[in-house]
Coordinates of C-alpha atoms in Angstrom, one line a residue:
X233 CA 0.1 -0.1 0.2
X234 CA 1.1 3.5 -0.6
X235 CA 2.1 5.1 2.5
X236 CA 4.4 4.0 5.3
X237 CA 6.4 5.0 7.8
X238 CA 9.7 4.2 6.3
X239 CA 9.0 6.5 3.5
X240 CA 7.8 9.7 5.1
X241 CA 10.1 11.7 3.1
X242 CA 9.4 11.2 -0.4
X243 CA 11.0 13.9 -2.0
X244 CA 14.9 13.9 -2.3
X245 CA 16.0 16.4 -0.1
X246 CA 15.2 19.6 2.0
X247 CA 18.2 21.2 2.8
X248 CA 18.0 24.6 4.3
X249 CA 21.0 26.7 3.7
X250 CA 20.6 30.3 4.7
X251 CA 19.1 32.0 7.5
X252 CA 17.8 35.5 7.2
X253 CA 17.4 37.7 10.1
X254 CA 13.5 38.9 10.7
X255 CA 15.0 42.3 11.4
X256 CA 16.0 42.6 7.7
X257 CA 13.7 42.9 4.9
X258 CA 14.2 40.0 2.2
X259 CA 15.0 41.2 -1.4
X260 CA 14.4 38.5 -3.8
X261 CA 15.5 37.9 -7.4
X262 CA 13.5 38.5 -10.2
X263 CA 12.8 35.5 -12.5
X264 CA 14.8 37.4 -15.4
X265 CA 17.9 38.0 -12.9
X266 CA 17.3 34.0 -12.0
X267 CA 17.3 33.0 -15.6
X268 CA 20.1 35.2 -16.7
X269 CA 22.7 34.0 -13.8
X270 CA 21.7 30.2 -13.5
X271 CA 19.9 29.5 -16.8
X272 CA 23.2 29.8 -19.0
X273 CA 24.5 27.0 -16.5
X274 CA 21.9 24.6 -17.3
X275 CA 20.9 22.1 -20.3
X276 CA 19.0 22.9 -22.9
X277 CA 16.0 21.2 -22.2
X278 CA 15.9 22.6 -18.8
X279 CA 13.2 25.6 -17.4
X280 CA 12.9 28.0 -14.8
X281 CA 9.4 29.3 -13.9
X282 CA 7.5 31.2 -11.1
X283 CA 4.7 28.3 -11.2
X284 CA 4.5 25.8 -8.3
X285 CA 2.3 24.1 -10.6
X286 CA 5.3 23.0 -12.4
X287 CA 5.9 20.7 -9.3
X288 CA 2.6 19.7 -8.0
X289 CA 2.1 17.9 -4.7
X290 CA 0.3 15.0 -3.3
X291 CA -0.8 17.0 -0.3
X292 CA -1.5 20.8 -0.4
X293 CA -1.2 20.5 3.7
X294 CA 2.1 21.8 4.4
X295 CA 3.1 22.1 0.8
X296 CA 5.8 24.2 -0.3
X297 CA 5.2 27.9 -1.8
X298 CA 8.5 28.5 -3.9
X299 CA 9.2 31.7 -5.9
X300 CA 10.8 29.8 -8.4
X301 CA 10.8 26.2 -9.8
X302 CA 14.0 24.9 -11.6
X303 CA 12.8 22.1 -14.1
X304 CA 15.7 20.1 -14.7
X305 CA 16.2 17.6 -17.6
X306 CA 19.7 16.5 -17.2
X307 CA 21.9 15.5 -14.0
X308 CA 24.1 17.8 -14.8
X309 CA 21.6 20.7 -13.8
X310 CA 21.5 19.8 -10.3
X311 CA 25.0 20.7 -9.0
X312 CA 25.0 24.2 -10.6
X313 CA 21.7 24.9 -9.3
X314 CA 22.8 24.2 -5.8
X315 CA 25.7 26.5 -5.9
X316 CA 23.7 29.0 -7.2
X317 CA 21.5 28.9 -3.9
X318 CA 24.3 28.8 -1.8
X319 CA 25.6 31.7 -3.6
X320 CA 22.8 33.9 -3.2
X321 CA 21.5 32.6 0.1
X322 CA 18.2 30.8 -1.4
X323 CA 16.6 28.1 0.6
X324 CA 15.9 24.9 -1.8
X325 CA 14.1 21.8 -1.6
X326 CA 14.7 19.1 -4.5
X327 CA 11.3 17.3 -5.3
X328 CA 11.2 14.2 -7.2
X329 CA 6.9 13.3 -7.8
X330 CA 6.0 15.5 -4.7
X331 CA 4.2 12.7 -2.6
X332 CA 6.1 13.3 0.5
X333 CA 4.1 14.4 3.5
X334 CA 5.5 17.0 5.9
X335 CA 4.8 20.2 7.7
X336 CA 8.3 21.6 7.3
X337 CA 8.8 22.8 3.8
X338 CA 9.3 26.3 4.6
X339 CA 11.2 27.7 2.0
X340 CA 11.0 31.7 2.8
X341 CA 10.0 34.6 0.3
X342 CA 12.6 33.4 -1.9
X343 CA 12.8 29.4 -2.0
X344 CA 13.4 27.4 -4.9
X345 CA 11.9 23.9 -5.8
X346 CA 14.7 21.6 -7.9
X347 CA 11.6 19.7 -9.8
X348 CA 13.6 16.2 -10.6
X349 CA 10.4 15.0 -12.4
X350 CA 12.7 15.3 -15.9
X351 CA 15.0 12.9 -14.4
X352 CA 12.4 10.1 -15.2
X353 CA 14.6 7.6 -17.2
X354 CA 15.8 3.8 -17.1
X355 CA 18.2 1.7 -18.9
X356 CA 18.3 -2.4 -18.0
X357 CA 21.8 -4.5 -18.4
X358 CA 21.7 -7.2 -20.9
X359 CA 20.4 -9.7 -18.5
X360 CA 18.0 -7.1 -17.1
X361 CA 19.5 -8.1 -13.4
X362 CA 20.3 -4.1 -12.9
X363 CA 18.9 -1.0 -13.9
X364 CA 20.1 2.6 -14.0
X365 CA 17.3 5.0 -13.2
X366 CA 17.4 9.0 -12.7
X367 CA 16.6 10.8 -9.7
X368 CA 13.4 11.5 -10.7
X369 CA 12.0 8.2 -12.1
X370 CA 8.2 7.2 -11.4
X371 CA 7.5 3.8 -9.8
X372 CA 4.7 3.4 -13.2
X373 CA 7.4 3.7 -15.6
X374 CA 9.7 1.3 -14.0
X375 CA 7.2 -1.3 -13.6
X376 CA 5.8 -1.0 -17.3
X377 CA 9.3 -1.3 -18.7
X378 CA 10.4 -4.3 -16.2
X379 CA 7.2 -6.2 -17.4
X380 CA 7.7 -5.6 -20.9
X381 CA 11.1 -6.7 -20.5
X382 CA 10.5 -9.9 -18.8
X383 CA 11.7 -8.5 -15.3
X384 CA 10.5 -6.9 -11.7
X385 CA 11.7 -4.6 -9.3
X386 CA 11.1 -4.6 -5.4
X387 CA 9.0 -1.6 -5.8
X388 CA 6.6 0.5 -3.7
X389 CA 2.8 -0.3 -4.2
X390 CA 1.9 3.2 -5.3
X391 CA 3.0 3.7 -8.7
X392 CA 2.9 7.6 -9.0
X393 CA 5.4 7.7 -6.3
X394 CA 9.3 8.6 -7.4
X395 CA 11.1 5.2 -6.9
X396 CA 14.3 6.6 -5.0
X397 CA 12.1 9.1 -2.7
X398 CA 10.3 6.3 -1.6
X399 CA 13.0 3.3 -1.1
X400 CA 16.2 5.6 0.2
X401 CA 14.1 6.4 3.7
X402 CA 14.1 2.7 4.4
X403 CA 11.7 1.6 1.8
X404 CA 8.9 -1.2 2.6
X405 CA 7.2 -3.2 -0.4
X406 CA 5.1 -6.0 -0.9
X407 CA 7.9 -8.2 -2.3
X408 CA 10.5 -7.5 0.4
X409 CA 10.0 -10.8 1.9
X410 CA 11.7 -12.2 -1.0
X411 CA 14.1 -9.1 -1.9
X412 CA 14.8 -7.3 1.4
X413 CA 13.9 -3.6 2.2
X414 CA 14.2 -0.6 -0.5
X415 CA 17.4 0.2 0.7
X416 CA 18.5 -3.1 -0.3
X417 CA 17.9 -2.7 -3.9
X418 CA 20.2 0.2 -4.5
X419 CA 23.8 -0.7 -5.5
X420 CA 25.2 2.7 -6.4
X421 CA 24.2 6.5 -6.0
X422 CA 25.4 9.6 -7.7
X423 CA 24.7 12.3 -5.3
X424 CA 25.0 16.2 -5.0
X425 CA 25.7 17.3 -1.7
X426 CA 24.8 20.6 0.2
X427 CA 27.9 22.4 -1.2
X428 CA 27.2 21.2 -4.8
X429 CA 29.7 18.5 -5.5
X430 CA 28.6 15.8 -7.2
X431 CA 30.2 12.2 -5.8
X432 CA 29.5 8.8 -6.7
X433 CA 28.5 6.5 -3.8
X434 CA 28.7 3.1 -3.2
X435 CA 30.6 0.6 -0.7
X436 CA 34.0 1.4 -2.3
X437 CA 33.8 5.2 -2.9
X438 CA 32.5 7.1 -0.2
X439 CA 31.5 4.4 2.4
X440 CA 30.3 6.6 4.9
X441 CA 27.7 8.2 3.0
X442 CA 26.6 5.3 1.2
X443 CA 25.8 4.0 4.7
X444 CA 23.8 7.5 5.5
X445 CA 22.0 7.9 2.2
X446 CA 20.6 4.4 2.4
X447 CA 17.9 5.1 5.4
X448 CA 18.6 8.7 5.8
X449 CA 19.3 10.3 1.9
X450 CA 17.2 13.6 2.4
X451 CA 19.8 14.8 5.2
X452 CA 23.1 14.2 3.1
X453 CA 22.1 15.2 -0.5
X454 CA 20.4 15.2 -3.8
X455 CA 20.3 11.6 -5.7
X456 CA 20.4 12.4 -9.3
X457 CA 20.7 8.8 -10.5
X458 CA 20.9 5.2 -8.9
X459 CA 21.8 1.9 -10.0
X460 CA 19.1 -0.7 -8.7
X461 CA 18.4 -4.2 -8.4
X462 CA 15.8 -6.0 -10.8
X463 CA 14.6 -9.7 -10.8
X464 CA 14.2 -11.5 -14.2
X465 CA 10.9 -13.3 -14.5
X466 CA 9.1 -14.4 -17.3
X467 CA 5.6 -12.4 -18.1
X468 CA 3.6 -15.5 -17.5
X469 CA 5.1 -16.1 -14.1
X470 CA 5.0 -12.3 -13.1
X471 CA 2.2 -12.4 -11.3
X472 CA 0.4 -12.1 -7.8
X473 CA -2.8 -12.9 -5.9
X474 CA -4.4 -9.8 -4.5
X475 CA -7.6 -7.8 -3.8
X476 CA -10.3 -6.6 -1.4
X477 CA -12.0 -8.4 1.1
X478 CA -14.8 -6.7 3.0
X479 CA -15.8 -7.4 6.4
X480 CA -19.1 -6.4 8.4
X481 CA -18.5 -4.4 11.5
X482 CA -19.0 -7.1 14.0
X483 CA -16.4 -9.2 12.2
X484 CA -13.2 -6.6 13.2
X485 CA -12.4 -8.4 16.3
X486 CA -11.8 -11.9 14.8
X487 CA -10.5 -10.4 11.4
X488 CA -7.4 -8.3 13.5
X489 CA -7.1 -11.6 15.4
X490 CA -7.0 -13.8 12.2
X491 CA -4.4 -11.1 10.8
X492 CA -2.3 -11.2 14.3
X493 CA -2.1 -15.4 14.2
X494 CA -1.1 -15.5 10.4
X495 CA 2.2 -17.5 9.9
X496 CA 3.4 -14.5 7.4
X497 CA 5.8 -16.2 5.1
X498 CA 8.1 -14.4 2.9
X499 CA 5.7 -14.3 -0.1
X500 CA 2.8 -13.1 1.9
X501 CA 1.6 -9.4 2.9
X502 CA -1.7 -8.1 4.2
X503 CA -3.0 -4.8 4.7
X504 CA -6.4 -3.7 6.2
X505 CA -8.3 -0.4 5.7
X506 CA -10.7 2.0 7.3
X507 CA -12.5 3.9 4.7
X508 CA -15.9 4.9 3.6
X509 CA -18.1 4.0 0.6
X510 CA -18.1 7.4 -0.5
X511 CA -20.9 9.8 -1.0
X512 CA -23.7 10.2 -1.0
X513 CA -23.9 7.6 2.1
X514 CA -20.4 7.5 3.2
X515 CA -20.7 3.9 4.9
X516 CA -17.6 3.2 6.6
X517 CA -16.3 0.0 5.7
X518 CA -13.2 -2.6 6.7
X519 CA -11.7 -4.1 4.3
X520 CA -8.4 -6.6 4.2
X521 CA -6.1 -6.5 1.2
X522 CA -4.0 -9.7 1.4
X523 CA -1.3 -10.0 -1.4
X524 CA 0.6 -13.3 -2.3
X525 CA 3.6 -13.7 -4.8
X526 CA 2.0 -17.0 -6.5
X527 CA -1.0 -18.4 -7.7
X528 CA -4.3 -18.4 -6.5
X529 CA -4.5 -21.8 -4.7
X530 CA -1.5 -21.3 -2.9
X531 CA -2.6 -17.8 -1.8
X532 CA -6.1 -19.1 -0.6
X533 CA -4.2 -21.7 1.7
X534 CA -1.9 -19.0 3.1
X535 CA -4.7 -16.7 3.9
X536 CA -7.3 -19.5 4.9
X537 CA -7.6 -17.6 8.5
X538 CA -8.6 -14.6 6.8
X539 CA -11.2 -16.3 4.8
X540 CA -12.7 -18.3 7.9
X541 CA -13.7 -15.1 9.4
X542 CA -16.6 -14.7 7.3
X543 CA -16.1 -11.8 4.6
X544 CA -18.9 -9.9 3.0
X545 CA -17.5 -9.9 -0.7
X546 CA -14.1 -11.3 -2.2
X547 CA -12.4 -9.5 -5.4
X548 CA -9.0 -11.3 -5.1
X549 CA -7.4 -12.9 -7.9
X550 CA -4.0 -13.2 -9.9
X551 CA -2.8 -9.8 -11.1
X552 CA -0.1 -9.7 -13.5
X553 CA 2.9 -7.4 -12.3
X554 CA 2.0 -4.2 -14.3
X555 CA -1.3 -4.1 -12.4
X556 CA -0.3 -5.0 -9.1
X557 CA -0.8 -1.2 -7.8
X558 CA -4.1 -0.4 -9.7
X559 CA -6.2 -0.9 -6.6
X560 CA -4.2 2.0 -4.9
X561 CA -4.7 4.5 -7.6
X562 CA -7.3 6.3 -5.8
X563 CA -4.4 7.0 -3.2
X564 CA -2.5 8.6 -5.8
X565 CA -4.8 11.7 -6.2
X566 CA -2.9 15.0 -6.2
X567 CA -4.2 18.1 -4.4
X568 CA -6.6 18.3 -1.4
X569 CA -5.2 18.5 2.1
X570 CA -3.9 15.5 3.7
X571 CA -2.1 16.0 6.9
X572 CA -0.7 12.1 7.4
X573 CA 0.1 10.8 10.9
X574 CA 1.9 7.6 11.0
X575 CA 2.9 4.7 13.9
X576 CA 4.9 1.6 13.8
X577 CA 4.3 -1.6 15.5
X578 CA 5.3 -5.0 16.7
X579 CA 3.2 -7.8 15.9
X580 CA 1.3 -7.3 19.8
X581 CA 0.1 -3.9 18.2
X582 CA -2.8 -6.4 16.4
X583 CA -5.0 -6.0 19.5
X584 CA -8.5 -6.4 18.7
X585 CA -9.5 -4.2 21.5
X586 CA -7.4 -1.2 20.5
X587 CA -8.4 -1.3 16.9
X588 CA -12.1 -1.6 17.6
X589 CA -11.1 1.7 19.6
X590 CA -9.7 3.1 16.5
X591 CA -12.4 2.0 14.2
X592 CA -15.4 3.7 16.4
X593 CA -12.9 6.8 16.6
X594 CA -12.8 6.8 12.9
X595 CA -16.7 6.3 12.4
X596 CA -17.5 9.1 14.6
X597 CA -15.1 11.6 12.8
X598 CA -16.4 10.5 9.3
X599 CA -20.1 11.0 10.8
X600 CA -19.4 14.2 12.2
X601 CA -17.3 15.6 9.5
X602 CA -18.9 14.9 6.4
X603 CA -16.4 17.7 4.5
X604 CA -13.8 14.6 5.4
X605 CA -15.9 11.6 4.7
X606 CA -12.9 10.7 2.4
X607 CA -10.3 10.1 5.4
X608 CA -9.1 6.8 6.2
X609 CA -6.8 4.7 8.2
X610 CA -4.5 1.9 6.9
X611 CA -2.5 -0.8 8.5
X612 CA 0.5 -2.8 6.6
X613 CA 1.7 -5.8 8.0
X614 CA 5.1 -7.3 6.6
X615 CA 7.3 -10.2 6.5
X616 CA 10.5 -8.7 8.1
X617 CA 12.7 -12.2 7.9
X618 CA 14.5 -11.3 5.0
X619 CA 15.3 -7.7 5.8
X620 CA 16.6 -8.6 9.4
X621 CA 18.7 -11.4 7.9
X622 CA 20.3 -8.8 6.0
X623 CA 20.7 -6.7 9.1
X624 CA 21.2 -3.2 10.3
X625 CA 24.8 -2.9 9.7
X626 CA 24.5 -2.6 6.2
X627 CA 22.5 0.7 6.2
X628 CA 21.4 3.7 8.4
X629 CA 17.7 2.5 8.2
X630 CA 17.4 0.9 12.0
X631 CA 13.7 -0.5 11.9
X632 CA 14.2 -4.0 9.8
X633 CA 12.2 -5.9 12.5
X634 CA 9.3 -3.7 12.6
X635 CA 6.4 -5.4 10.8
X636 CA 3.7 -3.0 10.9
X637 CA 3.1 0.5 9.8
X638 CA 0.1 2.7 10.0
X639 CA -1.1 5.9 8.5
X640 CA -4.0 8.0 9.3
X641 CA -5.0 10.3 6.4
X642 CA -7.2 13.0 6.9
X643 CA -8.6 14.5 3.5
X644 CA -10.5 17.6 2.9
X645 CA -10.0 20.8 0.9
X646 CA -10.7 23.6 3.3
X647 CA -7.5 25.0 5.4
X648 CA -9.8 26.3 8.1
X649 CA -10.3 22.6 9.0
X650 CA -6.5 22.1 9.6
X651 CA -7.0 22.4 13.4
X652 CA -9.8 19.5 13.5
X653 CA -7.9 17.4 11.3
X654 CA -4.8 17.5 13.1
X655 CA -6.3 16.7 16.4
X656 CA -8.1 13.8 15.0
X657 CA -4.7 12.5 13.3
X658 CA -2.7 13.0 16.6
X659 CA -4.9 11.0 18.9

């Protein structure tokens, strides 16, 4: 599913580089001045604008408000842009696909966004076990290219995400039981540091930065490209079993117990979701979304305890790799306000009494505030055997043994609702 604690910062980096005393008036450069000073150092396909619409955000809550947007078209555009910002004392943010949630994107009056979306490229090696990708490469393009080439990645579910932004914070995926976490997929990085220096980073070159970037990348630099793992799989075998299974309200406790008691093997993963049916009724619903890397008959055996609870409906099916993320497309809608709140839990966090209380809180909230009826609570339960076996010493991501990640997403349009939404999300 789309949103996890390990991928809280999906933008490549947010680096504050200047502190301007409040007692002084801020004089920003004009667009013409920025184009004259910076534009000549950029590649022909790049552009500079004053439109935040060039770099749209998944959530308008806490979104940055840049004075300028530099739309890069080459890796070589990033370093001179960083050096320009340093020279002019301009605060900047590098953004891939704009799906990160935070309320700390404060750019000031003269801030600049480096829009990495133009670095959306991919090239496989001959045997399709490796891929070189650009810093703005989107998951959906990777998935389609891999499927058509007889291979696959261990990638996030939501295909609207920038791959590197999602994976370098830790990166949890539904295939991590077989392949490890997102940080384990990366073999080499090309990085621009805060000083505007370009570096190649791998276990031999800049090993300290290599350790830091895989788990805490946004604190150390902007990734302009990477070499990542791929897993050759013939098209007819590149399938998984997945889908929505809905349950009546009175089945919540047995469902939570069944999920807790699952023997979660590496090829398995399961989410559960509290959401509504949508307008006009906005009826609260409980949905489980199991995932199995294999065929339907084996999957139904593995998830038999879930079906034993007695669902209202079952939409599970075998799905080809290029459609694994289709069910999550609604989460990818950009715009509106989504001050997301997350938590990570041990297996013991699957307590039926606790989750009954959470569900009742959810029902009360969406009933009281119909303007936020699109809000949701999502929990994801992952196998961690492979991640734990790889070990903490290989990267700076420290939570390999944590199996459950939960996100609460208030969804609404009007900023006047921010206080109420935050109060509910923070509960």
